[in-house]
Amino acid sequence: MALKRGLSSVGVHRNRSSGSRFPIVILVLFSVLAPLVFFVGRGLYISDQNNVQSGYTKQNVDWRERLALQSIKNLFTKEVIDVVTTSTADLGPLSLDSFRKGNLSASWEVVETSVEDDATSQPNLKAAELKQETSKDGKLLDDDRSPDAPAKTLRRQLRDNRRAKRAAELVHQDDEATLKLENAAIERSRAVDSAVLGRYNIWRREIENENSDSTVRLMRDQIIMAQVYIGIAKMKNKLGLQQELKIRVKESQRAVGESTVDADLPHSAPEKIKAMGKVLSIAREQLYDCKLVTGKLRAMLQISDEQVRSLKKQSTFLSQLAAKTIPNAIHCLSMRLTIEYYLLPLEKRKFPRSENLENPNLYHYALFSDNVLAASVVVNSTIMNAKDPLKHVFHLVTDKLNFGAMNMWFLLNPPGKATINVETVDEFKWLNSSYCPVLRQLETSAMKEYYFKADNPTKSASSNLKYRNPKYLSMLNHLRFYLPQVYPKLDKILFLDDDIVVQNDLTRLWSVDLHGKVNGAVETCGESFHRFDKYLNFSNPHISRNFDPNACGWAYGMNMFDLKEWKKRDITGIYHKWQNMNEDRALWKLGTLPPGLITFYGLTHPLEKSWHVLGLGYNPSVDKKEIEHAAVIHYNGNMKPWLELAMTKYRSYWTKYIKYDHPYLRSCNLSE
């Protein structure tokens, strides 16, 4: 009231002095602007402080700022206030929500305040404009009676939309990251070879299988570690422990023996494992040294590796030897037939229809073999599938040892109406060392050492055991290069190996146009290792200058030879030339295919592959349809059908042409 009286007295005397107006104006401005400046500055300070402390620049505006803005509504126009409000909206007004999130009581209420403005004569502000009520569900809602409620609602919706969008983006990014991690984990799991994991680990899943070999492997691992500690114990003079380890090793080795699965182990195996485990624990406590153990294991690994290489080398040699030797049963058959043959009178040793042997209008076959049973399969399969057996003539050549047996077999089992003749390679007097380079080379000391001193340490380490085969000592293998000399009256002849089976009529081969070539054969260049560079030494200038390393190879086993063209082109002379150049085996290793590729280079006509299917002696994945549709199937390789190591899946194609009820076969225990 005193203030009012002072102001009224000032009003009464305002006309008295114009200088007294200035203090009044200052007082009014101070009373109005001072709170404005204070509250605006306080709001900005709080906003800056919140920015520093929390890192967020968009917070709710302090309630004091709103109170100050309400106080100056009459000083500024509505447009100015809207601009100020909009520009500060991003700071975010302070609300009771933020206080409630700070664990304040839900019953907290804003104290009603009022500001009396005598200059503007405005009614007191109602506390309801700033009051926020608590809803029944516990949420605080802004009072809609506030003059700027629609603007705040719009801003709140925009903020909520931005937050929801950002939250959705973050969730989407999290889903993508999770999906990427899952895919990466799946790829890594696929890349891991589960067969390798835990291969020597006793905790692998196989331990749960009753029929697994985990116990056998555990015992073998114990033996290995015991052998390691035996060496270390000797080095550290632990003789008692060394002796104990040796005893346990012998016991475990006897228990394991040749067992490969747990079922083969004796009942005492678990006891042996426990006893060995105890000794190994003691040895580990007294002797374990990482460096020493690692060195011992490395040395044992190297020794084992050398042993494996040596055994593989021996296995290769023995398999090659087994593939080219005759089983006891077939040898028995040959001996019995030989005895029977030489007991026959001379007049009964002759074959009928000998006049057909030089008739060029018939179908002639050349077969060079020392295996009676194999030769019988070739002849029988050819005749059984021939449309007119009467026109087929077989020329068999064997060695002196099997000459009687081969004659006796076909005298007892004639090939129907077909013609057959058996000769021995020793009857060809022209085939001597002065004419044949191979015979001359086989008589040299170097060749004898190569064959008969294979274990000599001076031999070349690169020599391949595959070519150290006794069959190369026989001229039966090289007689194929002298066909015109052996059969001078014939024009064409079909050469057959003794490890083939004929499944179709072959007479159409004599009508195949060879287009002036000498040799008709099926090519084998479907794979890179069947090309010339596999068989010939292209580091030699004689080979590299005359032949293409990528030239396609072809197969011996079923070859149609035009003997007229052979003579014209002097094929035998070409063979002699290259064979003389290869006396030191610098051009190719021993064998007949490499010189055949050279001799008939550019002179071979490719036949359709269905005429001749190969690989039944080494390839377990030959297509069954190809075998059944082939005219000739070839058991080339080591797994010959008459050997125990033959592949069972292919053997029936060969055995069906053998009569196992034959008395000679029964007496020699030959069976399927």
XYZ file of C-alpha atoms in Angstrom:
672
model
C 0.000 0.000 0.000
C 2.895 2.226 0.684
C 4.098 1.573 -2.798
C 0.693 2.514 -4.177
C 0.641 5.686 -2.182
C 4.084 6.526 -3.423
C 3.022 5.950 -6.978
C -0.161 8.029 -6.587
C 1.773 10.876 -5.111
C 4.122 10.631 -8.023
C 1.094 10.742 -10.312
C -0.259 13.843 -8.577
C 2.958 15.668 -8.881
C 4.021 14.358 -12.335
C 3.158 17.628 -13.891
C 5.215 19.473 -11.444
C 8.477 18.236 -12.712
C 9.293 16.391 -15.942
C 12.554 15.132 -14.500
C 10.776 12.883 -12.014
C 9.467 10.571 -14.809
C 12.841 8.932 -15.429
C 13.093 7.133 -12.034
C 9.561 5.803 -12.450
C 10.339 4.288 -15.843
C 13.493 2.689 -14.471
C 11.572 1.223 -11.574
C 8.910 -0.257 -13.868
C 11.479 -1.746 -16.228
C 13.470 -3.153 -13.323
C 10.377 -4.756 -11.783
C 9.442 -6.399 -15.120
C 12.698 -7.128 -16.901
C 14.746 -8.237 -13.909
C 12.682 -11.391 -13.308
C 12.692 -12.033 -17.070
C 16.455 -11.822 -17.326
C 16.901 -13.913 -14.213
C 14.632 -16.730 -15.249
C 15.818 -16.803 -18.883
C 19.436 -16.840 -17.753
C 18.638 -19.518 -15.182
C 16.949 -21.635 -17.841
C 19.864 -21.286 -20.235
C 22.307 -22.134 -17.467
C 20.369 -25.247 -16.529
C 20.124 -26.210 -20.206
C 23.892 -25.792 -20.672
C 24.546 -27.690 -17.476
C 22.344 -30.523 -18.635
C 24.177 -30.548 -21.966
C 27.526 -30.900 -20.216
C 26.414 -33.522 -17.742
C 24.242 -35.848 -19.861
C 25.296 -35.122 -23.415
C 21.744 -34.569 -24.571
C 20.959 -31.118 -26.069
C 17.226 -31.639 -26.252
C 15.720 -31.630 -22.704
C 12.496 -30.246 -21.276
C 12.479 -26.513 -20.629
C 12.666 -25.512 -17.001
C 9.253 -24.588 -15.494
C 10.721 -21.249 -14.544
C 11.288 -20.421 -18.229
C 7.626 -21.018 -18.963
C 6.665 -18.882 -16.008
C 8.881 -16.078 -17.305
C 7.464 -16.400 -20.822
C 3.943 -16.111 -19.422
C 4.923 -12.990 -17.522
C 6.071 -11.152 -20.608
C 3.162 -12.076 -22.892
C 1.801 -8.566 -22.622
C 5.187 -7.063 -23.438
C 5.631 -8.970 -26.737
C 3.279 -9.928 -29.490
C 2.016 -13.487 -29.895
C 4.117 -13.973 -33.069
C 7.323 -13.106 -31.184
C 6.453 -15.461 -28.376
C 5.753 -18.287 -30.849
C 9.100 -17.702 -32.478
C 10.871 -17.824 -29.106
C 8.936 -20.918 -28.073
C 9.657 -22.720 -31.321
C 13.353 -21.862 -31.207
C 13.685 -23.258 -27.700
C 11.517 -26.337 -28.258
C 14.491 -28.499 -29.049
C 15.820 -27.868 -25.554
C 12.871 -29.834 -24.290
C 10.747 -28.508 -21.399
C 11.293 -29.831 -17.972
C 8.279 -31.872 -16.928
C 7.158 -33.875 -13.953
C 7.845 -37.039 -15.988
C 11.563 -36.456 -15.595
C 11.153 -36.005 -11.860
C 9.044 -39.134 -11.556
C 11.734 -41.086 -13.366
C 14.037 -39.858 -10.606
C 11.987 -41.921 -8.117
C 10.083 -38.890 -6.731
C 6.728 -39.439 -5.158
C 3.777 -39.564 -7.542
C 1.828 -37.270 -5.183
C 4.254 -34.430 -5.684
C 2.396 -31.314 -6.890
C 3.577 -27.992 -8.228
C 3.053 -25.191 -5.715
C 0.696 -22.544 -7.090
C 2.467 -19.289 -7.664
C 1.234 -15.924 -8.921
C 2.864 -12.752 -10.096
C 1.051 -9.480 -9.701
C 1.764 -7.063 -12.467
C 0.432 -3.610 -11.519
C 1.759 -2.051 -14.694
C -0.295 -4.300 -16.962
C -3.228 -4.793 -14.492
C -3.391 -8.493 -15.527
C -5.106 -10.968 -13.218
C -2.977 -13.320 -11.282
C -1.714 -16.344 -13.173
C -3.483 -19.493 -12.276
C -1.389 -22.344 -11.087
C -3.566 -24.663 -13.175
C -1.802 -23.430 -16.348
C 1.399 -25.149 -15.211
C -0.146 -27.900 -13.113
C 0.202 -31.475 -14.300
C -2.250 -34.012 -13.096
C -1.588 -37.620 -12.389
C -3.912 -39.951 -14.340
C -5.497 -43.063 -12.891
C -2.999 -45.356 -14.660
C -0.068 -43.535 -13.059
C 0.895 -41.339 -16.079
C 1.331 -37.582 -15.855
C -0.566 -35.586 -18.473
C -0.169 -31.884 -19.421
C -3.238 -29.749 -18.724
C -5.062 -29.070 -22.013
C -6.131 -25.686 -20.642
C -2.613 -24.340 -21.327
C -2.712 -21.790 -24.145
C 0.122 -23.526 -26.077
C -1.117 -27.129 -25.499
C -1.675 -27.875 -29.254
C 1.880 -26.814 -30.165
C 3.365 -28.890 -27.382
C 1.246 -31.872 -28.405
C 2.498 -31.610 -31.985
C 6.124 -31.349 -30.843
C 5.643 -34.312 -28.518
C 4.226 -36.376 -31.366
C 7.161 -35.444 -33.597
C 9.621 -36.384 -30.861
C 7.829 -39.663 -30.236
C 7.853 -40.436 -33.940
C 11.573 -39.695 -34.189
C 12.297 -41.864 -31.153
C 10.164 -44.726 -32.483
C 11.843 -44.515 -35.872
C 15.297 -44.488 -34.303
C 14.382 -47.407 -32.056
C 13.111 -49.367 -35.074
C 16.362 -48.638 -36.938
C 18.436 -49.833 -34.001
C 16.361 -53.008 -33.676
C 16.692 -53.627 -37.410
C 20.451 -53.122 -37.227
C 20.645 -55.524 -34.295
C 18.680 -58.146 -36.273
C 20.972 -57.745 -39.269
C 24.089 -58.019 -37.113
C 22.708 -61.118 -35.388
C 21.858 -62.678 -38.728
C 25.352 -61.980 -40.052
C 26.928 -63.511 -36.974
C 24.728 -66.595 -37.264
C 25.566 -67.034 -40.955
C 29.268 -66.609 -40.240
C 29.078 -69.222 -37.490
C 27.286 -71.639 -39.806
C 29.934 -71.174 -42.509
C 32.725 -71.741 -40.008
C 31.061 -74.903 -38.744
C 30.712 -76.203 -42.288
C 34.356 -75.493 -43.008
C 35.498 -77.568 -40.047
C 36.340 -81.171 -40.875
C 34.537 -83.058 -38.155
C 36.478 -86.195 -39.025
C 39.687 -84.470 -37.978
C 38.437 -82.954 -34.748
C 39.220 -85.218 -31.871
C 40.802 -87.866 -34.064
C 43.099 -88.842 -31.223
C 40.890 -87.460 -28.492
C 39.288 -89.950 -26.112
C 36.426 -87.536 -25.475
C 35.080 -87.675 -29.025
C 31.591 -89.045 -29.667
C 32.890 -92.450 -30.668
C 33.546 -93.108 -26.973
C 29.775 -93.446 -26.577
C 29.582 -96.165 -29.224
C 29.926 -99.671 -27.859
C 31.428 -100.895 -31.117
C 33.968 -98.086 -31.504
C 37.726 -98.420 -31.405
C 38.277 -95.746 -28.751
C 39.721 -98.149 -26.187
C 42.119 -99.594 -28.748
C 43.278 -96.111 -29.665
C 43.653 -95.154 -25.996
C 45.882 -98.164 -25.356
C 47.987 -97.423 -28.425
C 48.345 -93.782 -27.316
C 49.454 -94.961 -23.887
C 52.061 -97.223 -25.497
C 53.408 -94.308 -27.535
C 53.706 -92.039 -24.490
C 55.319 -94.851 -22.492
C 57.934 -95.284 -25.228
C 58.623 -91.546 -25.073
C 59.168 -91.671 -21.302
C 61.346 -94.781 -21.606
C 63.826 -92.785 -23.651
C 63.708 -89.839 -21.257
C 64.062 -92.132 -18.219
C 67.162 -93.680 -19.719
C 68.552 -90.222 -20.406
C 67.940 -89.122 -16.778
C 69.151 -92.428 -15.309
C 65.739 -93.382 -13.892
C 66.367 -97.096 -14.422
C 63.627 -98.365 -12.105
C 60.960 -96.267 -13.789
C 62.337 -97.228 -17.191
C 62.005 -100.923 -16.370
C 58.474 -100.462 -15.072
C 57.456 -98.643 -18.265
C 58.920 -101.424 -20.416
C 56.922 -104.044 -18.512
C 53.687 -102.089 -18.955
C 54.389 -101.545 -22.651
C 54.825 -105.283 -23.224
C 51.630 -106.061 -21.331
C 49.633 -103.479 -23.314
C 51.095 -104.639 -26.622
C 50.132 -108.231 -25.867
C 46.640 -107.118 -24.887
C 46.126 -104.993 -28.001
C 47.784 -107.371 -30.441
C 46.202 -106.977 -33.887
C 42.914 -105.631 -32.513
C 41.244 -102.866 -34.483
C 37.952 -102.584 -32.543
C 37.140 -102.716 -28.855
C 35.255 -105.980 -29.225
C 38.520 -107.772 -30.072
C 40.220 -106.727 -26.831
C 40.567 -109.238 -23.962
C 38.687 -108.717 -20.704
C 41.899 -107.683 -18.992
C 42.255 -104.574 -21.178
C 40.698 -102.134 -18.632
C 43.111 -103.355 -15.974
C 46.039 -102.850 -18.329
C 44.835 -99.326 -19.058
C 44.626 -98.459 -15.351
C 48.055 -99.926 -14.604
C 49.603 -98.074 -17.532
C 47.861 -94.869 -16.485
C 49.366 -95.021 -13.006
C 52.884 -95.532 -14.330
C 52.426 -92.732 -16.866
C 51.279 -90.381 -14.090
C 54.433 -91.114 -12.106
C 56.567 -90.664 -15.219
C 54.871 -87.369 -16.012
C 55.584 -86.032 -12.526
C 59.235 -87.076 -12.551
C 60.256 -86.827 -16.202
C 57.981 -84.438 -18.039
C 59.848 -81.821 -20.009
C 58.008 -80.162 -22.873
C 61.104 -79.809 -25.039
C 62.252 -83.392 -24.494
C 58.797 -84.880 -25.058
C 58.314 -82.864 -28.234
C 61.709 -83.945 -29.563
C 61.011 -87.622 -28.812
C 57.620 -87.492 -30.494
C 59.100 -85.785 -33.547
C 61.812 -88.433 -33.804
C 59.250 -91.226 -33.482
C 57.129 -89.588 -36.171
C 60.068 -89.409 -38.572
C 60.943 -93.059 -37.958
C 57.332 -94.085 -38.505
C 57.197 -92.056 -41.715
C 60.286 -93.797 -43.052
C 58.828 -97.175 -42.149
C 55.569 -96.333 -43.940
C 57.449 -95.325 -47.088
C 59.475 -98.522 -46.985
C 56.359 -100.652 -46.501
C 54.542 -98.870 -49.313
C 57.482 -99.528 -51.598
C 57.473 -103.208 -50.666
C 53.712 -103.356 -51.105
C 53.994 -101.866 -54.571
C 56.606 -104.382 -55.585
C 54.662 -107.323 -54.160
C 51.404 -106.220 -55.755
C 53.143 -105.916 -59.115
C 54.665 -109.349 -58.625
C 51.342 -110.860 -57.553
C 49.591 -109.342 -60.553
C 51.989 -110.996 -63.016
C 52.353 -114.397 -61.365
C 50.063 -117.365 -61.832
C 47.995 -118.618 -58.865
C 48.643 -122.151 -57.628
C 45.322 -123.438 -58.948
C 46.023 -122.228 -62.489
C 49.595 -123.526 -62.257
C 48.167 -126.891 -61.174
C 45.837 -126.851 -64.167
C 48.716 -126.104 -66.520
C 50.852 -128.934 -65.134
C 48.078 -131.530 -65.367
C 47.248 -130.505 -68.917
C 50.913 -130.615 -69.913
C 51.294 -134.153 -68.611
C 48.152 -135.269 -70.439
C 49.278 -133.642 -73.671
C 52.635 -135.382 -73.852
C 50.922 -138.701 -73.159
C 48.820 -138.255 -76.303
C 49.883 -139.900 -79.536
C 51.239 -137.515 -82.163
C 48.288 -138.021 -84.492
C 45.863 -136.766 -81.791
C 47.730 -133.533 -81.141
C 46.526 -131.765 -84.273
C 43.611 -129.316 -84.558
C 41.049 -129.586 -87.334
C 40.512 -127.103 -90.175
C 44.155 -126.062 -90.361
C 43.533 -124.879 -93.956
C 41.753 -121.813 -92.565
C 44.889 -120.497 -90.861
C 46.060 -118.569 -93.927
C 42.707 -117.692 -95.475
C 42.597 -113.859 -95.627
C 38.808 -113.868 -96.124
C 38.158 -115.086 -92.577
C 38.247 -113.226 -89.272
C 41.643 -113.755 -87.672
C 42.602 -113.122 -84.041
C 46.068 -112.959 -82.491
C 46.352 -113.928 -78.820
C 49.721 -114.145 -77.012
C 49.458 -115.597 -73.507
C 51.010 -117.950 -70.948
C 47.759 -118.252 -68.931
C 45.607 -121.217 -69.998
C 42.483 -120.152 -68.126
C 42.666 -116.534 -69.322
C 43.149 -117.597 -72.932
C 40.175 -119.958 -72.691
C 37.929 -117.069 -71.519
C 38.979 -114.893 -74.478
C 38.275 -117.659 -76.996
C 35.030 -118.839 -75.364
C 33.578 -115.311 -74.991
C 34.412 -114.484 -78.615
C 32.839 -117.641 -80.008
C 29.746 -117.513 -77.800
C 28.950 -113.980 -79.019
C 29.869 -114.550 -82.689
C 27.076 -114.828 -85.243
C 29.038 -117.237 -87.458
C 31.775 -119.026 -85.458
C 32.850 -120.982 -88.531
C 34.544 -117.880 -89.985
C 36.643 -117.111 -86.915
C 40.266 -118.196 -86.640
C 42.376 -117.959 -83.462
C 46.160 -117.783 -83.535
C 47.546 -118.512 -80.074
C 51.207 -118.075 -79.211
C 52.614 -119.103 -75.833
C 55.971 -120.001 -74.296
C 57.562 -123.426 -74.224
C 56.492 -124.092 -70.631
C 52.762 -123.687 -71.363
C 52.721 -124.989 -74.921
C 51.500 -128.486 -73.981
C 48.861 -127.196 -71.565
C 47.460 -124.695 -74.074
C 47.195 -127.389 -76.776
C 45.643 -129.924 -74.448
C 43.006 -127.540 -73.149
C 41.683 -126.658 -76.595
C 41.913 -130.264 -77.762
C 39.669 -131.203 -74.843
C 37.493 -128.077 -75.203
C 37.395 -127.164 -78.911
C 35.866 -123.731 -79.709
C 32.901 -125.081 -81.628
C 33.207 -124.643 -85.373
C 35.943 -122.026 -85.080
C 39.542 -122.715 -86.058
C 42.355 -122.583 -83.528
C 46.095 -123.044 -83.646
C 48.699 -122.952 -80.877
C 52.350 -122.102 -81.423
C 55.340 -121.398 -79.243
C 57.434 -118.272 -79.550
C 60.560 -120.454 -79.700
C 59.455 -121.759 -83.093
C 60.166 -118.358 -84.689
C 63.840 -118.848 -85.460
C 64.096 -115.453 -87.103
C 63.306 -113.826 -83.753
C 66.847 -113.610 -82.398
C 69.122 -111.014 -80.790
C 70.740 -110.046 -84.084
C 67.342 -109.041 -85.499
C 65.385 -107.985 -82.439
C 66.791 -105.058 -80.388
C 64.844 -106.058 -77.272
C 66.406 -109.508 -77.158
C 69.847 -107.986 -77.589
C 69.226 -105.489 -74.797
C 67.903 -108.175 -72.453
C 71.185 -110.010 -72.784
C 73.274 -107.040 -71.631
C 74.707 -106.915 -68.125
C 73.032 -103.565 -67.424
C 69.596 -105.023 -68.117
C 70.293 -108.107 -66.032
C 71.371 -105.904 -63.149
C 68.245 -103.801 -63.576
C 66.039 -106.877 -63.281
C 67.878 -109.248 -60.999
C 69.640 -106.790 -58.663
C 66.744 -104.549 -57.824
C 67.973 -104.182 -54.223
C 71.424 -103.044 -55.314
C 72.148 -99.691 -53.624
C 73.730 -98.401 -56.823
C 70.464 -98.542 -58.733
C 68.746 -95.317 -59.678
C 66.388 -94.098 -57.002
C 63.985 -92.840 -59.632
C 63.460 -96.268 -61.160
C 59.823 -97.188 -61.037
C 59.047 -100.614 -59.638
C 56.089 -100.755 -61.984
C 58.415 -101.381 -64.894
C 60.639 -103.872 -63.042
C 58.375 -106.706 -64.040
C 59.336 -110.219 -65.180
C 56.879 -110.036 -68.074
C 59.238 -107.702 -69.908
C 61.764 -110.527 -70.113
C 59.364 -112.501 -72.292
C 59.168 -111.978 -76.029
C 55.437 -112.696 -75.847
C 55.067 -109.098 -74.782
C 57.004 -107.704 -77.767
C 55.736 -110.128 -80.409
C 52.943 -107.699 -81.284
C 55.482 -105.597 -83.210
C 56.173 -108.543 -85.568
C 52.675 -109.478 -86.706
C 53.413 -109.366 -90.484
C 56.406 -111.673 -89.944
C 54.352 -114.092 -87.841
C 51.356 -114.102 -90.221
C 52.694 -113.178 -93.655
C 49.622 -114.404 -95.592
C 47.061 -112.275 -93.741
C 45.787 -108.793 -94.612
C 44.100 -107.836 -91.324
C 44.259 -109.262 -87.851
C 42.585 -108.331 -84.547
C 45.010 -108.343 -81.639
C 43.534 -109.299 -78.233
C 45.087 -109.292 -74.759
C 44.428 -112.274 -72.496
C 42.784 -110.114 -69.782
C 39.769 -109.108 -71.905
C 36.237 -110.462 -72.255
C 34.308 -110.235 -75.530
C 30.605 -109.433 -75.111
C 29.428 -108.722 -78.668
C 30.055 -109.934 -82.183
C 33.310 -108.368 -83.440
C 32.997 -109.095 -87.157
C 32.055 -105.461 -87.926
C 35.585 -104.406 -87.011
C 36.942 -105.946 -90.241
C 34.729 -103.594 -92.256
C 35.820 -100.413 -90.391
C 37.620 -98.012 -92.713
C 40.960 -97.111 -91.123
C 41.509 -94.313 -93.696
C 44.976 -95.533 -94.622
C 46.072 -95.902 -91.002
C 47.760 -99.027 -89.673
C 46.244 -99.291 -86.205
C 42.599 -99.030 -85.173
C 42.257 -98.473 -81.414
C 40.152 -96.738 -78.786
C 41.728 -93.526 -77.509
C 42.286 -93.036 -73.781
C 42.939 -89.312 -73.538
C 39.882 -88.507 -71.475
C 42.290 -87.807 -68.637
C 45.563 -85.876 -68.712
C 47.613 -88.869 -67.530
C 46.741 -90.806 -70.695
C 48.607 -88.453 -72.996
C 52.060 -88.839 -74.466
C 53.862 -86.860 -71.772
C 52.869 -89.532 -69.254
C 54.778 -92.281 -71.020
C 57.631 -90.537 -72.833
C 60.580 -88.479 -71.609
C 60.046 -85.077 -73.224
C 63.222 -83.717 -71.681
C 65.018 -85.772 -74.304
C 65.456 -83.802 -77.555
C 64.650 -86.849 -79.713
C 61.233 -87.052 -78.104
C 60.474 -83.339 -77.824
C 61.343 -82.679 -81.486
C 59.193 -85.475 -82.929
C 56.120 -85.788 -80.723
C 53.400 -83.669 -79.170
C 53.245 -84.084 -75.372
C 49.469 -83.528 -75.456
C 48.870 -86.124 -78.169
C 46.149 -88.578 -77.267
C 47.150 -92.046 -76.122
C 45.358 -95.227 -77.081
C 44.941 -98.675 -75.585
C 46.499 -102.013 -76.350
C 44.126 -104.915 -75.750
C 41.853 -104.774 -78.771
C 43.594 -103.435 -81.873
C 42.736 -103.886 -85.521
C 45.976 -103.945 -87.566
C 46.079 -103.502 -91.346
C 49.041 -105.719 -92.188
C 49.244 -104.480 -95.783
C 49.740 -100.891 -94.674
C 52.076 -102.166 -91.981
C 54.395 -103.616 -94.556
C 54.212 -100.535 -96.790
C 55.190 -98.186 -93.988
C 57.741 -100.572 -92.484
C 56.267 -100.291 -88.988
C 58.625 -102.938 -87.624
C 61.610 -100.930 -88.898
C 60.303 -97.805 -87.131
C 59.976 -99.811 -83.937
C 63.553 -101.116 -84.274
C 64.877 -97.608 -84.802
C 63.336 -96.216 -81.599
C 64.099 -99.336 -79.578
C 67.789 -99.060 -80.458
C 67.780 -95.409 -79.362
C 66.262 -96.430 -76.011
C 68.951 -98.910 -75.018
C 69.743 -96.896 -71.882
C 65.993 -96.360 -71.222
C 66.399 -92.607 -71.692
C 63.314 -92.245 -73.920
C 60.869 -94.405 -71.962
C 60.797 -97.069 -69.315
C 60.395 -100.692 -70.269
C 57.040 -101.714 -71.659
C 55.153 -102.036 -74.925
C 52.743 -99.094 -74.790
C 55.381 -96.303 -75.004
C 57.121 -97.802 -78.074
C 53.677 -98.519 -79.511
C 52.673 -94.857 -79.138
C 55.869 -93.821 -80.902
C 55.724 -96.458 -83.643
C 52.092 -95.801 -84.558
C 52.264 -92.021 -84.043
C 50.042 -90.454 -86.697
C 49.076 -93.921 -87.928
C 46.271 -94.747 -85.498
C 42.589 -94.461 -86.353
C 40.326 -93.847 -83.314
C 37.516 -96.350 -82.816
C 34.272 -95.688 -80.981
C 34.678 -96.005 -77.227
C 31.926 -98.598 -76.978
C 34.205 -101.075 -78.729
C 36.637 -101.208 -75.835
C 35.994 -100.243 -72.172
C 39.035 -100.254 -69.891
C 39.798 -99.966 -66.212
C 38.188 -103.064 -64.700
C 41.516 -104.030 -63.188
C 42.096 -100.808 -61.246
C 39.106 -98.461 -61.424
C 36.230 -99.279 -59.030
C 33.930 -96.625 -60.525
C 33.513 -97.760 -64.131
C 29.932 -97.100 -65.191
C 27.889 -100.312 -65.225
C 25.991 -99.205 -68.335
C 29.257 -98.678 -70.209
C 30.390 -102.172 -69.230
C 27.160 -103.809 -70.344
C 27.096 -101.977 -73.694
C 30.786 -102.516 -74.468
C 31.894 -104.972 -77.140
C 35.079 -105.733 -75.193
C 35.832 -105.117 -71.510
C 39.444 -104.979 -70.359
C 40.805 -105.873 -66.923
C 43.916 -103.775 -67.395
C 45.658 -103.116 -64.113
C 46.842 -105.296 -61.255
C 43.458 -106.649 -60.165
C 43.137 -109.413 -62.721
C 39.905 -111.435 -62.551
C 41.768 -114.725 -61.904
C 43.525 -113.286 -58.818
C 42.221 -113.054 -55.282
C 42.753 -109.303 -55.325
C 40.276 -108.905 -58.196
C 37.364 -106.518 -57.681
C 34.307 -108.618 -56.877
C 31.868 -106.306 -58.646
C 33.541 -106.957 -62.027
C 34.552 -110.592 -61.634
C 31.232 -112.102 -62.733
C 31.678 -110.749 -66.270
C 34.730 -112.987 -66.538
C 33.724 -116.085 -64.558
C 30.532 -116.718 -66.529
C 32.664 -117.994 -69.426
C 34.338 -120.656 -67.256
C 32.852 -124.109 -66.616
C 33.897 -124.738 -63.033
C 32.428 -128.243 -63.121
C 35.169 -129.301 -65.518
C 37.059 -132.264 -63.976
C 40.461 -130.597 -64.397
C 39.230 -127.432 -62.679
C 37.726 -129.410 -59.816
C 40.890 -131.436 -59.340
C 42.904 -128.194 -59.013
C 40.357 -126.595 -56.640
C 39.417 -123.847 -59.064
C 36.117 -122.290 -58.019
C 34.265 -119.014 -58.234
